[in-house]
């Protein structure tokens, strides 16, 4: 595996066709069912991007173990019996002792502490400040064992080996549908990758299990709880998805994160990290035949297992609009989300194309909402095609004095336009030109190609990298008209409204039903322009109507009466 | 040592049959013995010498410098223009001028094309055109498929030379910038960055200056026109082009596109700060469940003789991810933070900075701070282990080629190096200089350039929860700087005036 020039292979990899530049990796499957996508290319000499995906994510979880896929991803960097300890036997013994103590602490949390919580005696059954003496004692024991284990642990040795041998950018991520592990290695180090990855896939040891849970808690605090809208977005996801396992966050609910056991993690590993549920991807400066030899030699030691259980629960059809209102340290904004289609659905390309018509500097949203109407500083849509279901979202941030409700209404206008008139041919052609150019741009780095191939393979098939541009090129104006009508009915939407918490008193309109708030807002804004006569007339009308209004609007009428009289008083005082 | 042992059994008689057995079994693959550790694998050498800028450098007739790195693998051409100049040239009272000027170039059309017409043309050609101005450099970029390059490049040059500054687009841009300002206090990380820079470089230095509503409102179209004229001219320009083209033809094309474009004066280099920070603990109150903390002091310029050694020292201390001490201690061992480490920020014209950082739940901020300060003390007090130094050096040496991994990466490096203070043989001799570093060198530079007593600790979070420290009483904020802590007021996001008590 020396650094030789293999330019001749280039012709095999890249075949130009009507759909733009095609990508043709060599597909190679071992007897144990592990598939590999191998793409030798010399655009970036001396370097290889390598990774593998496990077809598992939070969608495969259940209440009680939410977040375990992501937690598991962290555990995969803790080493093996060979890597990470100086004494494997003693390591195993100390781990068993830790498990035993941890099991007792866990039982005390889930038993007596949960009971105290239900009885209202403590606010949080997991807060260490609420620990009983027995629990404190056990924690002390646990710390003793951890300190002992630390003496024989070769800390982060997995990282250390890769680092000193030239690996860089090593990382992993977990999503709803997949877990991805990747790194860049110098082109003479492909065997290092095959050694390290097949080792941790055969023989992972979940060291520092409990310390790492604390790390994930901090990750949750950082990503979700200390960002302007993180916890509200999490709540919106849970509101949007009804029955689907997509309703919980990838990082998991904190109570579950507190209670995973090593046995649960090991069972997860057994079930989902079987070679027949994995796919390796290698892109860069390597020799194809040598790579196959190495991969066969190392990854064949993984044993094929039963295919993992299928995801059964389907998302229930949405019957009524859902809505939530938030006040936070965040720009005023709105999100409107609709159930759409999963990855690979026959309507996916038309919906994506509808999104492209709306997005970008020459897209409809920027031109209308940002420039012409000056309601938003940014506005865009996104189709989120997951493996088992999909969602389509509009988001807009308010400009100047515009309210989230005004941006929301402007989105509905744009939607109505898409439902009523076909998009112009040049709008469609513009997007198709860009997609064609992007088929080249996506090939510019090895790492980017690796991510795309792995991601698509996990969701349904790597071939999507080629079929996507062809299907987009085939979308016609009528297709967009059809999907705009089919997927975006008012009862299908979920709406999140965010107001800025500016330290001022609560939004005076917050308590009123959403459908009349814009009207109230307009009324209040219109008051300064009204003359005393007009105000008196309005007051008379309001009073006359008050008796006949439905009960839920009584409050609103009172509010309008109050504001109108206050303004009238102001005018009269000023006039004296 | 190999010594014969005439009295014992001949080894070969016992071992040979076994070897034969293995030799038969190995080709079948079943009993193929894998190396027991990655260090046993023979990887062979990877020969690599960094490319030399002079081999790719041209000077155009108007004085602009050009780097050409053709690469015909894909039918794409990528053009990068880099101009010296940036927000350090913003006049007092007009903070934000550089940023607005850069942004308006791409948005405001040209003197002959309306913004809408410009955008439509660019999008229809599938050309990615960009422009912007940062702290110390301005950029303009084009990425186009070869087939559309002629039209796309003309459009790009029109933007660079004749920006239109459309008034309506300027209003939209200002609304966006003001909305962005209003978000200044929303995110704790943003507050930490701003306060850190003010303390470190002083409020009047460009690293710390920020626009206000008043400074943005004071900027007019003519201000931007004048600023553009000063910066976006060939005397200030380095061009780098990669992709699918013939060098001779590209030079000819540039010469004709640059015709009549007169070179002006080079922008001055960014000024050094004239401010020294006062060591101590500083905090900004914000009610979040996690404190964000930065600890550090000023560092070195790149041409300082210790800069490479200090970088390797920092890899061991906190810059090497999971192989470094701070990450190991704070994250792996104690589980106190998701991200914890340290960095040596590179700098060219004046000393940069060292910064250790983490975020942790309020009660353990003091503990994590203490652990980091202990690690800084330790790397000064004791020599690092030979193994730690080997890992850090090997990593720098082995990943060195990645800085040159693609034509674009090389192009970007050459372009940004053009006006940096030159260090003779910096890249060519880099790996040898790293190989020569000893454990004594590491300790010496740590002692000379790091000192916890001379650092500042800056924190954003819920001070009343953070200050008492952890439940086990291992650390509290009063442990640092004799318990002195300075509260920094939150600032009004539009005026930057302190608000609250």
XYZ file of C-alpha atoms in Angstrom, chain A:
576
model
C 0.000 0.000 0.000
C 2.571 2.520 -1.039
C 1.727 5.847 -2.474
C 1.486 4.981 -6.150
C -0.398 6.869 -8.810
C -3.645 5.277 -9.874
C -5.041 7.880 -12.195
C -6.122 5.204 -14.641
C -8.788 4.086 -12.199
C -10.475 7.445 -12.356
C -12.370 6.464 -15.472
C -13.960 3.568 -13.643
C -15.198 5.685 -10.809
C -16.720 8.656 -12.498
C -19.142 8.192 -15.307
C -20.895 11.265 -16.658
C -24.549 10.836 -17.494
C -27.703 12.868 -17.949
C -28.058 13.199 -14.168
C -24.633 14.800 -13.800
C -21.516 13.203 -12.394
C -22.156 9.666 -11.154
C -20.362 7.994 -8.278
C -19.578 4.296 -8.600
C -17.912 2.768 -5.544
C -16.834 -0.846 -5.643
C -19.378 -2.745 -3.538
C -17.789 -5.549 -1.616
C -19.583 -7.829 0.882
C -17.919 -10.247 3.310
C -19.333 -13.694 4.133
C -20.497 -12.355 7.486
C -22.745 -9.862 5.710
C -20.688 -6.701 6.288
C -20.859 -4.516 3.213
C -18.119 -2.120 2.083
C -18.243 0.770 -0.361
C -14.734 1.357 -1.715
C -13.933 4.430 -3.762
C -10.272 4.866 -4.720
C -9.484 8.365 -6.025
C -6.314 10.414 -6.306
C -7.741 13.929 -6.032
C -6.322 14.171 -2.533
C -3.038 12.227 -2.545
C -1.588 10.736 0.654
C -4.889 10.618 2.455
C -7.814 8.274 3.038
C -11.178 9.011 4.612
C -12.553 5.872 6.226
C -15.620 5.114 8.304
C -18.504 2.797 8.970
C -22.132 3.134 9.833
C -24.336 1.079 12.099
C -27.965 1.062 11.055
C -29.127 2.019 14.501
C -30.239 5.273 16.093
C -32.746 6.620 18.558
C -35.598 5.255 16.402
C -34.611 1.767 17.578
C -34.957 2.688 21.258
C -37.912 2.478 23.629
C -38.979 4.420 26.743
C -36.561 3.655 29.560
C -33.492 3.471 27.313
C -33.897 6.618 25.189
C -30.494 8.016 24.212
C -28.706 4.678 24.549
C -27.655 4.663 20.863
C -25.827 7.942 21.371
C -24.415 6.915 24.746
C -23.232 3.740 23.108
C -21.373 5.741 20.489
C -19.368 7.322 23.351
C -18.607 3.883 24.818
C -17.132 2.703 21.515
C -14.041 4.865 22.165
C -13.213 3.209 25.482
C -11.048 0.460 24.047
C -11.019 -3.325 23.964
C -9.332 -6.072 25.964
C -6.102 -5.225 24.074
C -6.492 -1.463 23.930
C -7.126 0.627 27.015
C -5.880 -1.445 29.949
C -2.630 -2.879 31.237
C -4.391 -5.806 32.967
C -7.505 -7.127 31.220
C -8.386 -9.727 33.860
C -8.230 -7.301 36.759
C -10.053 -4.724 34.648
C -12.939 -7.162 34.166
C -13.043 -7.973 37.864
C -13.177 -4.297 38.893
C -15.850 -3.663 36.291
C -17.984 -6.460 37.753
C -17.615 -4.977 41.251
C -18.608 -1.541 39.966
C -21.663 -2.983 38.274
C -22.773 -4.589 41.475
C -22.534 -1.336 43.475
C -24.072 0.677 40.651
C -26.942 -1.813 40.475
C -27.707 -1.188 44.130
C -27.595 2.605 43.709
C -29.858 2.336 40.682
C -32.354 0.207 42.597
C -32.448 2.814 45.363
C -33.121 5.570 42.842
C -35.858 3.704 41.021
C -37.388 2.371 44.261
C -37.385 4.617 47.340
C -36.272 7.832 45.595
C -38.946 7.552 42.908
C -41.487 6.923 45.698
C -40.354 10.021 47.569
C -40.614 11.955 44.338
C -44.162 10.740 43.702
C -45.090 11.594 47.276
C -43.822 15.140 46.708
C -40.991 14.879 49.257
C -38.195 15.599 46.786
C -38.223 17.539 43.528
C -35.765 15.332 41.634
C -35.111 11.670 42.436
C -31.789 11.805 40.571
C -30.345 14.931 42.195
C -27.341 13.828 44.292
C -28.336 16.475 46.843
C -31.326 14.245 47.645
C -29.228 11.106 48.173
C -29.812 9.095 51.354
C -26.920 8.131 53.630
C -26.961 4.615 52.204
C -26.584 6.018 48.684
C -23.784 8.332 49.709
C -22.014 5.385 51.253
C -22.390 3.352 48.067
C -21.127 6.231 45.934
C -18.074 6.414 48.154
C -17.436 2.695 47.547
C -17.887 3.202 43.837
C -15.341 5.993 43.768
C -12.855 3.679 45.496
C -13.259 1.021 42.817
C -13.037 3.620 40.040
C -9.784 4.946 41.498
C -8.384 1.425 41.599
C -9.385 0.804 38.019
C -7.857 4.074 36.908
C -4.456 2.761 37.913
C -4.568 0.025 35.282
C -6.515 1.993 32.670
C -4.540 3.315 29.714
C -6.617 6.417 29.345
C -7.951 7.128 25.864
C -5.456 4.666 24.391
C -7.747 4.150 21.409
C -7.304 7.840 20.516
C -3.657 7.770 21.401
C -2.802 5.000 18.912
C -4.605 6.722 16.064
C -3.133 10.106 16.987
C 0.502 9.074 17.016
C 0.084 7.110 13.783
C -1.296 10.108 11.921
C -5.060 9.695 12.226
C -6.949 12.981 12.336
C -10.485 14.228 12.599
C -11.611 11.071 14.366
C -15.177 11.372 15.513
C -18.617 9.862 15.409
C -22.198 11.022 15.457
C -25.559 9.516 16.205
C -28.814 10.517 14.585
C -32.359 9.190 14.708
C -31.571 6.494 12.154
C -27.851 5.791 12.176
C -24.538 5.946 13.981
C -21.441 6.980 11.999
C -17.772 6.483 13.020
C -15.076 8.104 10.880
C -11.451 9.269 10.608
C -8.814 10.424 8.103
C -5.635 8.355 7.932
C -2.443 8.775 5.878
C -2.548 6.587 2.783
C -0.043 4.086 4.198
C -2.267 3.454 7.229
C -5.330 1.697 5.869
C -4.285 -1.422 7.768
C -4.307 0.607 10.982
C -7.940 1.466 10.362
C -8.902 -2.126 9.629
C -7.077 -3.271 12.774
C -8.592 -0.676 15.091
C -12.152 -0.790 13.825
C -12.440 -4.569 13.565
C -10.937 -4.804 17.047
C -13.531 -2.544 18.620
C -16.314 -4.276 16.697
C -15.263 -7.686 18.023
C -14.197 -6.912 21.501
C -15.352 -3.557 22.859
C -15.007 -3.014 26.598
C -17.278 -0.359 28.066
C -14.855 1.271 30.477
C -15.643 4.433 32.441
C -19.301 3.670 31.854
C -20.609 5.804 34.697
C -18.156 8.691 34.271
C -19.192 8.870 30.629
C -22.856 9.213 31.583
C -21.895 12.418 33.369
C -20.139 13.589 30.204
C -23.314 12.993 28.198
C -25.307 14.913 30.803
C -22.933 17.831 30.208
C -23.366 17.392 26.471
C -27.117 17.610 26.967
C -26.748 20.710 29.147
C -24.542 22.269 26.493
C -26.544 21.403 23.384
C -30.098 21.466 24.689
C -30.400 23.284 27.980
C -27.963 26.187 27.625
C -28.847 27.268 24.102
C -31.513 29.897 23.413
C -34.180 27.538 22.026
C -32.809 24.000 22.659
C -35.293 22.802 25.262
C -38.201 24.263 23.323
C -37.168 22.597 20.103
C -37.033 19.343 22.010
C -40.559 19.961 23.260
C -41.712 20.845 19.754
C -40.338 17.527 18.434
C -42.229 15.689 21.139
C -45.372 17.639 20.247
C -44.987 17.031 16.527
C -44.335 13.272 16.568
C -47.242 11.451 18.139
C -46.637 7.714 18.054
C -43.311 7.499 16.215
C -40.095 6.838 18.148
C -38.827 10.068 16.555
C -40.654 11.861 19.392
C -37.732 11.558 21.825
C -34.395 13.353 21.450
C -31.326 11.517 20.154
C -29.473 12.436 23.345
C -32.293 10.871 25.399
C -34.415 11.906 28.355
C -32.303 12.657 31.463
C -34.001 10.011 33.637
C -33.138 7.299 31.100
C -29.591 8.576 30.729
C -29.246 8.192 34.515
C -30.367 4.619 34.563
C -28.745 2.680 31.697
C -26.964 -0.445 32.835
C -23.948 -2.096 31.314
C -26.118 -5.132 30.544
C -28.478 -2.982 28.508
C -25.555 -1.519 26.588
C -24.099 -4.955 25.930
C -27.449 -6.290 24.732
C -27.648 -3.296 22.398
C -24.191 -4.037 21.029
C -25.113 -7.683 20.434
C -28.315 -6.755 18.646
C -27.340 -3.821 16.490
C -23.570 -4.030 15.945
C -23.702 -7.306 14.026
C -21.675 -7.111 10.779
C -24.828 -7.689 8.772
C -26.173 -4.416 10.190
C -23.016 -2.404 9.374
C -21.470 -0.855 6.287
C -17.886 0.332 5.849
C -16.922 3.180 3.514
C -13.395 3.985 2.299
C -12.660 6.948 0.002
C -9.251 8.207 -1.090
C -5.736 7.264 -2.098
C -5.620 3.442 -1.845
C -5.330 0.350 -3.995
C -8.641 -1.448 -4.394
C -7.326 -5.018 -4.311
C -5.085 -4.382 -1.337
C -7.990 -2.834 0.498
C -10.170 -5.864 -0.158
C -7.454 -8.176 1.134
C -7.049 -6.154 4.337
C -10.760 -5.808 4.907
C -11.325 -9.533 4.426
C -8.463 -10.368 6.722
C -9.580 -8.149 9.576
C -13.337 -7.743 9.381
C -14.020 -11.440 8.723
C -13.510 -12.012 12.438
C -16.880 -10.395 13.114
C -19.632 -12.987 13.447
C -22.905 -12.726 11.605
C -25.885 -12.512 13.934
C -29.669 -12.447 13.751
C -30.953 -9.379 11.907
C -32.092 -6.728 14.410
C -35.817 -6.423 15.143
C -37.798 -4.134 12.833
C -39.188 -0.752 13.854
C -42.927 -1.384 14.097
C -44.760 1.689 15.333
C -45.960 3.970 12.555
C -46.690 7.640 13.034
C -50.437 8.253 13.460
C -52.052 10.580 10.940
C -52.428 14.089 12.342
C -56.066 15.180 12.705
C -55.833 18.649 14.241
C -53.439 21.590 14.327
C -50.947 21.620 17.218
C -49.516 24.862 18.554
C -47.117 26.006 21.255
C -46.023 29.451 22.408
C -42.675 30.220 23.985
C -41.072 33.281 25.526
C -37.289 32.950 25.695
C -33.948 34.742 25.224
C -34.218 34.278 21.501
C -35.157 36.219 18.386
C -38.903 36.275 17.760
C -39.530 33.511 15.249
C -41.955 30.880 14.030
C -41.721 27.296 12.861
C -44.518 25.538 10.992
C -44.017 21.815 10.477
C -45.970 19.219 8.511
C -45.728 15.422 8.272
C -44.273 14.683 4.838
C -42.502 11.642 3.368
C -39.627 9.355 4.361
C -36.329 8.839 2.527
C -36.815 7.308 -0.914
C -40.581 8.027 -1.131
C -41.968 8.589 -4.625
C -42.925 12.188 -3.720
C -39.636 13.087 -2.067
C -38.091 14.732 -5.147
C -41.172 16.900 -5.799
C -41.221 18.059 -2.166
C -37.478 18.756 -2.220
C -37.925 20.693 -5.449
C -40.709 22.728 -3.872
C -38.243 23.548 -1.095
C -35.592 24.651 -3.600
C -38.090 26.977 -5.282
C -38.683 28.612 -1.910
C -35.093 28.748 -0.597
C -32.033 30.787 -1.519
C -31.429 34.410 -2.400
C -33.557 34.183 -5.534
C -36.070 31.864 -3.857
C -39.585 33.017 -3.158
C -39.284 33.288 0.614
C -36.283 35.613 0.653
C -37.667 37.801 -2.076
C -41.131 38.088 -0.589
C -40.820 37.799 3.197
C -37.375 39.386 3.608
C -37.176 41.950 0.813
C -40.644 42.948 -0.379
C -42.689 42.663 2.801
C -39.752 43.143 5.215
C -41.339 40.801 7.740
C -38.408 38.444 8.256
C -34.619 38.637 8.445
C -34.392 35.037 7.330
C -36.920 32.528 6.057
C -36.473 29.038 4.718
C -37.889 25.543 4.492
C -36.404 22.111 4.961
C -37.521 18.602 4.069
C -36.222 16.180 6.706
C -36.367 12.716 5.126
C -35.811 10.144 7.817
C -35.835 6.406 7.338
C -39.370 5.715 8.563
C -41.134 9.079 8.193
C -40.453 12.648 7.200
C -41.290 16.228 8.083
C -41.307 19.506 6.192
C -40.622 22.702 8.139
C -40.884 26.399 7.488
C -38.889 28.715 9.769
C -38.729 32.467 9.809
C -37.134 35.034 12.135
C -38.890 38.359 12.535
C -37.617 41.638 11.137
C -38.133 44.926 13.001
C -41.568 45.159 14.536
C -43.068 42.193 12.686
C -44.622 39.525 14.917
C -44.199 35.766 14.533
C -47.885 35.617 13.623
C -47.309 37.973 10.703
C -44.454 35.798 9.427
C -46.653 32.737 9.874
C -49.448 34.338 7.829
C -46.958 35.265 5.095
C -45.875 31.636 4.875
C -49.463 30.540 4.350
C -49.724 33.013 1.479
C -46.645 31.514 -0.166
C -48.050 28.050 0.340
C -51.386 29.048 -1.204
C -49.535 30.359 -4.244
C -47.777 27.004 -4.689
C -51.130 25.232 -4.337
C -52.846 27.439 -6.898
C -50.409 28.198 -9.715
C -47.665 26.118 -11.356
C -44.107 27.401 -10.842
C -42.570 29.181 -13.814
C -40.307 27.156 -16.132
C -37.277 29.384 -15.448
C -37.643 28.931 -11.682
C -37.533 25.188 -12.182
C -34.643 25.337 -14.636
C -32.571 27.468 -12.279
C -32.817 24.822 -9.568
C -32.021 22.014 -11.991
C -28.895 23.844 -13.190
C -27.714 24.165 -9.602
C -28.351 20.506 -8.830
C -26.298 19.498 -11.856
C -23.381 21.682 -10.753
C -23.658 20.292 -7.232
C -23.140 16.761 -8.538
C -19.540 17.881 -9.178
C -19.102 20.005 -6.091
C -20.028 17.160 -3.740
C -17.017 15.212 -5.094
C -14.510 17.836 -4.018
C -13.445 16.183 -0.765
C -13.019 12.549 0.241
C -14.599 13.175 3.585
C -17.738 14.683 2.123
C -18.151 11.702 -0.195
C -17.657 9.316 2.705
C -20.397 11.025 4.698
C -22.858 10.996 1.819
C -22.290 7.362 0.867
C -22.565 6.148 4.469
C -25.562 8.294 5.270
C -27.548 7.230 2.216
C -26.626 3.578 2.697
C -27.924 3.709 6.269
C -31.228 5.227 5.215
C -31.923 2.989 2.268
C -29.115 2.651 -0.254
C -25.969 4.505 -1.304
C -27.270 4.612 -4.904
C -29.358 7.601 -3.832
C -26.246 9.735 -4.401
C -26.847 9.163 -8.130
C -30.624 8.779 -8.336
C -31.324 11.977 -6.384
C -30.129 14.331 -9.130
C -31.919 12.318 -11.836
C -35.189 12.367 -9.938
C -34.880 16.063 -9.238
C -34.227 16.685 -12.939
C -37.475 14.860 -13.766
C -39.743 16.958 -11.505
C -42.276 19.055 -13.418
C -44.384 22.029 -12.338
C -47.493 19.827 -12.005
C -45.706 17.559 -9.528
C -45.022 20.510 -7.245
C -48.604 21.680 -7.536
C -49.803 18.214 -6.551
C -47.581 17.769 -3.481
C -48.271 21.326 -2.313
C -51.972 20.465 -2.258
C -51.563 17.003 -0.797
C -49.281 17.480 2.205
C -49.943 20.945 3.586
C -53.553 21.116 4.790
C -54.078 23.390 7.860
C -54.967 20.490 10.186
C -51.622 18.860 9.338
C -49.495 21.613 10.759
C -47.738 22.073 14.070
C -46.787 25.644 14.915
C -44.180 26.935 17.374
C -44.270 30.662 18.114
C -41.303 32.228 19.907
C -41.405 35.678 21.493
C -38.333 37.448 22.780
C -38.112 37.627 26.552
C -37.029 41.254 26.743
C -37.548 41.631 30.467
C -40.722 43.560 29.681
C -44.013 42.360 31.156
C -45.496 39.296 29.476
C -47.005 39.801 26.064
C -50.449 41.248 26.937
C -51.945 39.159 24.124
C -50.398 35.855 25.204
C -53.482 34.732 27.108
C -55.885 35.099 24.199
C -56.811 32.421 21.664
C -54.261 32.303 18.852
C -56.697 32.938 16.028
C -57.761 36.335 17.398
C -54.338 37.526 18.541
C -53.349 39.044 15.174
C -56.665 40.904 15.145
C -56.072 42.231 18.671
C -52.561 43.235 17.731
C -53.859 45.138 14.719
C -56.472 46.826 16.873
C -53.920 47.985 19.433
C -51.542 49.193 16.728
C -54.355 51.089 15.017
C -55.448 53.004 18.124
C -52.943 55.892 17.942
C -54.217 56.822 14.477
C -57.869 57.034 15.556
C -59.609 60.289 16.362
C -61.660 60.754 19.519
C -64.890 60.408 17.519
C -63.744 57.189 15.932
C -62.741 55.847 19.324
C -66.111 56.661 20.823
C -67.840 54.957 17.971
C -65.662 51.884 18.391
C -66.390 51.788 22.103
C -70.121 51.898 21.472
C -69.876 49.042 18.986
C -67.737 46.959 21.283
C -70.137 47.411 24.166
C -73.076 46.491 21.974
C -71.334 43.315 20.821
C -70.112 42.278 24.211
C -73.341 40.572 25.200
C -73.540 38.448 22.046
C -69.896 37.362 21.837
C -69.059 33.691 22.541
C -67.695 33.083 26.031
C -64.089 32.529 24.863
C -64.004 35.969 23.223
C -65.382 37.892 26.225
C -61.918 38.460 27.597
C -60.703 39.791 24.251
C -63.575 42.270 24.012
C -62.890 43.472 27.546
C -59.246 43.944 26.579
C -60.210 46.008 23.514
C -62.640 48.092 25.521
C -59.996 48.796 28.114
C -57.378 49.816 25.522
C -59.798 51.988 23.559
C -61.013 53.834 26.662
C -57.465 54.371 27.858
C -56.547 55.896 24.493
C -59.644 58.085 24.535
C -58.732 59.326 28.027
C -55.230 60.134 26.782
C -56.580 62.135 23.851
C -59.031 64.049 25.999
C -56.408 64.876 28.619
C -54.036 66.055 25.905
C -56.722 68.301 24.480
C -57.369 70.194 27.702
